[in-house]
C-alpha cells in the first residue's frame, strides 16, 4: 500500500470506532511496541472525533526476562489485560498486531468479533478478506517497522513518539531481525530514524537482562532431565513457582541453540497447569500443527522472520481426562512429575 492509501484507509476505519481491543497473541518486544504504538495512533486520530476507547489484551505468558524488563520499566502492566480476564462483550472491534490469526490457541476471540485492523509481518494468516477493514500484512522484518511507517504515513513526526515508545520500537525491530542481520531496507530505515533519538545505553539493559538465581537452578534440572531422540529434545523442570514461570520459555530459548537439536519441548507444573514451551528451527514442520496434534487446542505458535518457531501449550491438571490415572500415581508430587515427564516424552517422541 502507498502511504496515502494507508493513511486514508486507516483513518476511515478508526473514525467509526467507539471501543476497540488490540490483541497481542504472544508477547515479545515487537508485539509490545506494535500494540502500544497502535494504541497511541488510534487515540490521536480519534481525539478529533469519537474518542475511541482502546484496550490492550494479551494471550500466553509474559515469556522471558526481556519482556518482563520492558513491561516493568515502562510500567505497562496496568495497561495490559490477560485475555482470560477480559470481557470481550464490551467492545465492538478487534485489532491484531504482530499476528494475523483468528484461531490462535493462546487467545480465544468471540466468533462475533472480526478484526477491523490487522497489521502483521507473518505469512500464516487465516483471515477472510472483506470490505471496510484495514488489513495490512507485509513481508518486513518486524511489525514495529510497519507501525512506524503508518505513523509517518499519517503525517505524525518521529519526534512526537515518546521515549518509551521509541525504545520499544527500536527493540522490536532489533530483536525481530536478529540484531538487524535479517533486516531489509525498510527495517533499516525505520531503525535508523528511531535509534538516533535514543541513548544506545538505553537498549543495553533490555538486550541482556538480569537472570535470577532460580533460573540457573532450574536450568541445571533441565540439563539433567533432558532426553533427546533424533532432533527432538524433551525436558522438565518439575513444579516451579508462579514467579519463575517465564523460565520455562527462557530455558527453551537456550536449548534450541544446541546444534543437534531442531525441536525443544520444556515443561513445568506452574499453578496446577502444565506449562509447555516449544521451539523449533526446522521449517519443514510447522510448530503450530505439531503442538495442536500433541497437546490439543490450547496451543499456539508463530514463525519468526528468521525461521524459528516459537510456541507453547497449557494443560490444565484438574480437567485433563487422564488426570484420574495420574492421581493414582500422584500421592506424591514426585510421582506425578515423573508421570507427566513420561507422558510428554511419549507424546513428543511417538507418532
Ligand atoms: Mn514480530
Coordinates of C-alpha atoms and ligand atoms in Angstrom, one line a residue:
X1 CA 0.0 0.0 0.0
X2 CA 1.1 3.6 -0.7
X3 CA 1.5 5.9 2.3
X4 CA -1.5 8.0 1.2
X5 CA -3.6 4.9 0.7
X6 CA -2.5 3.5 4.1
X7 CA -3.4 6.7 5.9
X8 CA -6.8 7.1 4.2
X9 CA -8.0 3.5 4.8
X10 CA -6.7 3.5 8.3
X11 CA -8.3 6.8 9.2
X12 CA -11.7 5.7 7.8
X13 CA -11.7 2.5 9.8
X14 CA -10.7 4.3 13.1
X15 CA -13.1 7.2 12.8
X16 CA -16.1 4.8 13.0
X17 CA -14.9 3.1 16.2
X18 CA -16.1 3.6 19.7
X19 CA -14.3 0.8 21.6
X20 CA -11.6 -1.4 20.2
X21 CA -9.4 -4.1 21.7
X22 CA -5.9 -4.6 20.5
X23 CA -5.0 -8.3 20.8
X24 CA -1.4 -9.5 21.3
X25 CA -1.4 -13.3 20.8
X26 CA 2.1 -13.7 22.3
X27 CA 4.2 -11.1 24.0
X28 CA 7.6 -10.2 22.6
X29 CA 9.3 -6.8 22.2
X30 CA 8.0 -6.4 18.6
X31 CA 4.4 -7.2 19.6
X32 CA 4.5 -4.9 22.6
X33 CA 5.9 -2.0 20.7
X34 CA 3.3 -2.5 17.9
X35 CA 0.4 -2.7 20.3
X36 CA 1.3 0.4 22.3
X37 CA 2.1 2.5 19.2
X38 CA -1.2 1.4 17.6
X39 CA -3.0 2.5 20.7
X40 CA -1.2 5.9 20.5
X41 CA -2.1 6.2 16.8
X42 CA -5.8 5.3 17.3
X43 CA -6.0 7.7 20.3
X44 CA -4.5 10.6 18.3
X45 CA -6.8 10.1 15.3
X46 CA -10.0 9.5 17.4
X47 CA -9.3 12.5 19.6
X48 CA -10.5 14.6 16.6
X49 CA -13.9 12.9 16.6
X50 CA -15.1 10.0 18.7
X51 CA -12.6 9.4 21.4
X52 CA -12.3 5.7 20.8
X53 CA -11.6 3.6 23.9
X54 CA -8.6 1.4 23.3
X55 CA -7.8 -1.7 25.4
X56 CA -4.8 -4.0 25.0
X57 CA -5.1 -7.7 25.9
X58 CA -2.5 -10.4 25.6
X59 CA -2.5 -14.2 25.4
X60 CA 0.1 -16.6 26.5
X61 CA 2.6 -15.7 29.2
X62 CA 5.0 -12.7 29.6
X63 CA 7.6 -15.1 28.2
X64 CA 11.0 -14.1 29.3
X65 CA 13.2 -11.7 31.3
X66 CA 13.5 -9.3 28.4
X67 CA 9.7 -8.9 28.1
X68 CA 9.4 -8.6 31.8
X69 CA 12.1 -5.9 31.9
X70 CA 10.2 -3.9 29.2
X71 CA 6.9 -4.2 31.0
X72 CA 8.3 -3.3 34.4
X73 CA 10.5 -0.4 33.3
X74 CA 7.8 1.3 31.2
X75 CA 5.1 0.3 33.7
X76 CA 3.0 -1.3 31.1
X77 CA 1.3 -4.0 33.2
X78 CA -1.6 -1.7 34.2
X79 CA -2.3 -1.0 30.5
X80 CA -2.5 -4.7 29.5
X81 CA -5.1 -7.2 30.4
X82 CA -4.7 -11.0 30.2
X83 CA -7.1 -12.2 27.5
X84 CA -8.6 -14.7 30.0
X85 CA -9.7 -11.8 32.3
X86 CA -11.1 -9.6 29.6
X87 CA -14.7 -9.1 28.9
X88 CA -14.9 -9.1 25.1
X89 CA -18.6 -8.3 25.1
X90 CA -18.0 -4.6 25.9
X91 CA -16.0 -3.8 22.8
X92 CA -17.2 -3.8 19.2
X93 CA -14.0 -4.4 17.3
X94 CA -10.6 -6.2 17.4
X95 CA -7.2 -5.2 16.1
X96 CA -4.5 -7.7 15.7
X97 CA -0.8 -6.8 15.7
X98 CA 2.2 -9.0 15.0
X99 CA -0.2 -11.9 14.4
X100 CA -2.9 -12.3 11.8
X101 CA -4.7 -15.4 13.0
X102 CA -8.1 -15.5 14.4
X103 CA -7.8 -19.1 15.5
X104 CA -4.9 -18.9 17.9
X105 CA -4.7 -21.3 20.8
X106 CA -3.4 -18.6 23.1
X107 CA -6.3 -16.1 22.7
X108 CA -9.9 -17.2 22.2
X109 CA -11.8 -14.5 20.5
X110 CA -15.6 -14.5 20.4
X111 CA -16.7 -15.5 17.0
X112 CA -18.9 -12.4 16.5
X113 CA -15.8 -10.2 16.6
X114 CA -13.9 -10.0 13.4
X115 CA -10.7 -7.9 13.3
X116 CA -11.1 -4.5 11.7
X117 CA -7.4 -3.7 11.9
X118 CA -4.6 -6.2 11.2
X119 CA -1.0 -5.3 11.0
X120 CA 1.4 -8.1 10.7
X121 CA 4.6 -9.4 9.1
X122 CA 3.9 -13.1 9.4
X123 CA 2.7 -15.1 6.5
X124 CA 0.4 -17.6 8.2
X125 CA -2.8 -15.5 8.2
X126 CA -6.2 -17.3 8.3
X127 CA -8.3 -14.2 7.8
X128 CA -11.2 -13.8 5.5
X129 CA -10.9 -10.8 3.3
X130 CA -13.7 -8.3 3.4
X131 CA -14.5 -4.6 2.8
X132 CA -14.4 -1.8 5.3
X133 CA -11.3 -3.1 7.1
X134 CA -7.6 -2.3 7.4
X135 CA -5.7 -5.5 6.7
X136 CA -2.0 -4.9 6.2
X137 CA 0.3 -7.9 6.0
X138 CA 3.7 -7.3 4.6
X139 CA 7.0 -9.1 4.4
X140 CA 9.2 -7.0 6.5
X141 CA 11.5 -7.9 9.4
X142 CA 9.3 -6.6 12.2
X143 CA 5.8 -5.4 12.9
X144 CA 7.4 -2.3 14.5
X145 CA 8.7 -1.3 11.1
X146 CA 5.1 -1.2 9.8
X147 CA 3.8 0.8 12.8
X148 CA 6.5 3.5 12.3
X149 CA 5.6 3.6 8.6
X150 CA 2.0 4.0 9.5
X151 CA 2.8 6.7 12.0
X152 CA 4.7 8.7 9.3
X153 CA 2.1 8.0 6.6
X154 CA -0.5 9.6 8.9
X155 CA 1.6 12.8 8.9
X156 CA 2.9 12.4 12.5
X157 CA 6.6 13.2 13.2
X158 CA 9.1 10.7 14.7
X159 CA 9.8 13.4 17.4
X160 CA 6.3 13.0 18.6
X161 CA 6.8 9.4 19.8
X162 CA 7.7 9.4 23.5
X163 CA 10.9 7.9 24.7
X164 CA 9.3 4.7 26.0
X165 CA 7.7 4.1 22.6
X166 CA 11.0 4.9 20.8
X167 CA 12.9 2.4 22.9
X168 CA 10.2 -0.3 22.5
X169 CA 10.2 0.2 18.7
X170 CA 14.0 0.0 18.4
X171 CA 13.9 -3.2 20.5
X172 CA 11.1 -4.6 18.4
X173 CA 13.0 -4.1 15.1
X174 CA 16.3 -5.1 16.6
X175 CA 15.1 -8.4 18.2
X176 CA 12.8 -9.5 15.4
X177 CA 15.5 -9.0 12.8
X178 CA 18.1 -10.9 14.8
X179 CA 20.1 -7.8 15.7
X180 CA 19.4 -6.4 12.2
X181 CA 21.0 -9.3 10.4
X182 CA 17.7 -10.2 8.8
X183 CA 16.7 -6.6 8.4
X184 CA 15.6 -5.3 5.0
X185 CA 15.8 -1.8 3.6
X186 CA 12.6 -0.7 5.3
X187 CA 13.6 -2.1 8.7
X188 CA 17.0 -0.3 8.4
X189 CA 15.4 2.9 7.5
X190 CA 13.0 2.8 10.4
X191 CA 15.7 1.6 12.9
X192 CA 17.9 4.4 11.9
X193 CA 15.3 7.1 12.3
X194 CA 14.3 5.9 15.8
X195 CA 17.6 4.8 17.2
X196 CA 19.3 8.1 16.7
X197 CA 16.8 9.6 19.1
X198 CA 17.6 7.3 22.0
X199 CA 20.6 6.6 24.1
X200 CA 22.4 3.4 23.0
X201 CA 22.8 2.5 26.7
X202 CA 19.0 2.6 27.0
X203 CA 18.9 -0.6 24.8
X204 CA 21.6 -2.4 26.6
X205 CA 19.7 -3.3 29.8
X206 CA 17.0 -4.9 27.7
X207 CA 19.3 -6.9 25.5
X208 CA 21.0 -8.7 28.3
X209 CA 18.5 -8.6 31.2
X210 CA 19.5 -9.9 34.6
X211 CA 18.6 -13.6 35.3
X212 CA 17.6 -14.7 38.8
X213 CA 19.2 -17.5 40.8
X214 CA 16.2 -19.8 40.3
X215 CA 16.8 -19.6 36.6
X216 CA 20.2 -21.3 37.0
X217 CA 18.9 -23.9 39.4
X218 CA 16.1 -24.8 37.0
X219 CA 18.5 -24.8 34.1
X220 CA 20.5 -27.4 35.9
X221 CA 17.4 -29.5 36.4
X222 CA 16.6 -29.1 32.7
X223 CA 20.0 -30.2 31.7
X224 CA 19.9 -33.2 33.9
X225 CA 16.5 -34.3 32.8
X226 CA 16.9 -33.8 29.1
X227 CA 16.1 -36.7 26.8
X228 CA 16.9 -36.4 23.1
X229 CA 15.7 -38.6 20.2
X230 CA 17.0 -37.6 16.8
X231 CA 16.5 -33.8 16.7
X232 CA 13.8 -33.7 19.4
X233 CA 14.7 -32.8 22.9
X234 CA 12.3 -33.0 25.9
X235 CA 13.0 -31.9 29.4
X236 CA 11.0 -31.0 32.5
X237 CA 11.6 -28.6 35.4
X238 CA 9.2 -30.3 37.8
X239 CA 7.0 -28.0 39.9
X240 CA 8.0 -24.4 40.0
X241 CA 6.8 -21.1 41.5
X242 CA 4.4 -18.8 39.6
X243 CA 7.1 -16.1 39.7
X244 CA 9.5 -18.4 37.9
X245 CA 7.0 -19.4 35.2
X246 CA 8.9 -17.5 32.5
X247 CA 11.9 -19.6 33.0
X248 CA 10.2 -22.4 31.0
X249 CA 10.4 -20.3 27.8
X250 CA 13.8 -18.9 28.7
X251 CA 15.3 -22.4 29.0
X252 CA 13.7 -23.5 25.7
X253 CA 15.3 -20.4 24.1
X254 CA 18.7 -21.6 25.2
X255 CA 18.3 -25.3 24.4
X256 CA 17.2 -24.8 20.8
X257 CA 20.6 -23.3 20.2
X258 CA 22.3 -26.7 20.5
X259 CA 23.4 -27.7 17.1
X260 CA 22.0 -31.2 17.1
X261 CA 18.5 -30.1 18.3
X262 CA 15.8 -29.0 16.0
X263 CA 12.8 -29.2 18.3
X264 CA 12.7 -28.4 22.1
X265 CA 9.9 -29.1 24.5
X266 CA 10.3 -27.8 28.1
X267 CA 7.5 -28.4 30.6
X268 CA 6.9 -27.4 34.2
X269 CA 4.0 -27.5 36.6
X270 CA 3.0 -23.9 37.4
X271 CA -0.1 -23.1 39.4
X272 CA -1.7 -26.5 38.7
X273 CA -1.2 -26.2 35.0
X274 CA 1.4 -28.0 32.9
X275 CA 3.1 -25.2 31.0
X276 CA 4.9 -26.1 27.9
X277 CA 7.4 -24.0 25.9
X278 CA 8.3 -25.2 22.4
X279 CA 10.9 -24.1 20.0
X280 CA 11.6 -25.4 16.5
X281 CA 14.1 -24.4 13.9
X282 CA 13.2 -27.0 11.3
X283 CA 10.9 -25.0 8.9
X284 CA 9.6 -28.1 7.2
X285 CA 7.5 -28.9 10.2
X286 CA 5.2 -26.1 11.4
X287 CA 5.3 -25.9 15.1
X288 CA 1.7 -24.9 15.5
X289 CA 0.4 -28.1 13.8
X290 CA 2.8 -30.2 15.9
X291 CA 1.7 -28.7 19.2
X292 CA -2.0 -28.9 18.3
X293 CA -1.6 -32.6 17.4
X294 CA 0.3 -33.4 20.5
X295 CA -1.1 -31.1 23.2
X296 CA -4.6 -30.1 21.9
X297 CA -6.3 -26.9 21.1
X298 CA -4.8 -24.9 23.9
X299 CA -1.6 -24.5 22.0
X300 CA -0.2 -21.9 19.6
X301 CA 3.0 -20.9 17.8
X302 CA 4.4 -18.4 15.4
X303 CA 7.2 -18.4 12.9
X304 CA 9.7 -15.6 13.3
X305 CA 11.1 -14.0 10.2
X306 CA 14.4 -15.8 10.8
X307 CA 12.7 -19.2 10.7
X308 CA 12.4 -20.1 14.3
X309 CA 9.1 -21.5 15.5
X310 CA 8.1 -20.1 19.0
X311 CA 5.2 -21.5 20.8
X312 CA 3.6 -23.2 23.8
X313 CA 0.8 -25.1 25.2
X314 CA -1.0 -25.5 28.5
X315 CA -2.7 -28.5 30.0
X316 CA -5.0 -27.9 33.0
X317 CA -4.1 -30.6 35.6
X318 CA -7.6 -30.6 37.1
X319 CA -9.6 -31.0 34.0
X320 CA -7.4 -33.4 32.0
X321 CA -9.2 -36.7 31.3
X322 CA -6.0 -38.6 32.1
X323 CA -5.8 -36.9 35.5
X324 CA -7.6 -39.7 37.3
X325 CA -4.9 -42.0 36.1
X326 CA -2.2 -39.6 37.1
X327 CA -3.6 -39.2 40.5
X328 CA -3.3 -42.9 41.2
X329 CA 0.5 -42.3 41.0
X330 CA 0.2 -38.8 42.4
X331 CA 0.1 -39.5 46.1
X332 CA 3.4 -37.7 45.9
X333 CA 4.3 -34.7 43.8
X334 CA 7.4 -36.5 42.6
X335 CA 5.4 -39.4 41.2
X336 CA 3.1 -37.0 39.5
X337 CA 6.1 -35.2 37.9
X338 CA 7.6 -38.5 36.8
X339 CA 4.3 -39.4 35.2
X340 CA 4.0 -36.1 33.4
X341 CA 7.6 -36.3 32.2
X342 CA 6.9 -39.7 30.7
X343 CA 3.7 -38.5 29.2
X344 CA 5.3 -35.5 27.5
X345 CA 8.1 -37.7 26.2
X346 CA 5.6 -40.3 24.8
X347 CA 3.6 -37.5 23.1
X348 CA 6.6 -35.9 21.5
X349 CA 8.6 -39.0 20.5
X350 CA 5.8 -41.2 19.2
X351 CA 3.7 -40.6 16.1
Ligands
LIG1 MN1 7.2 -9.7 15.1

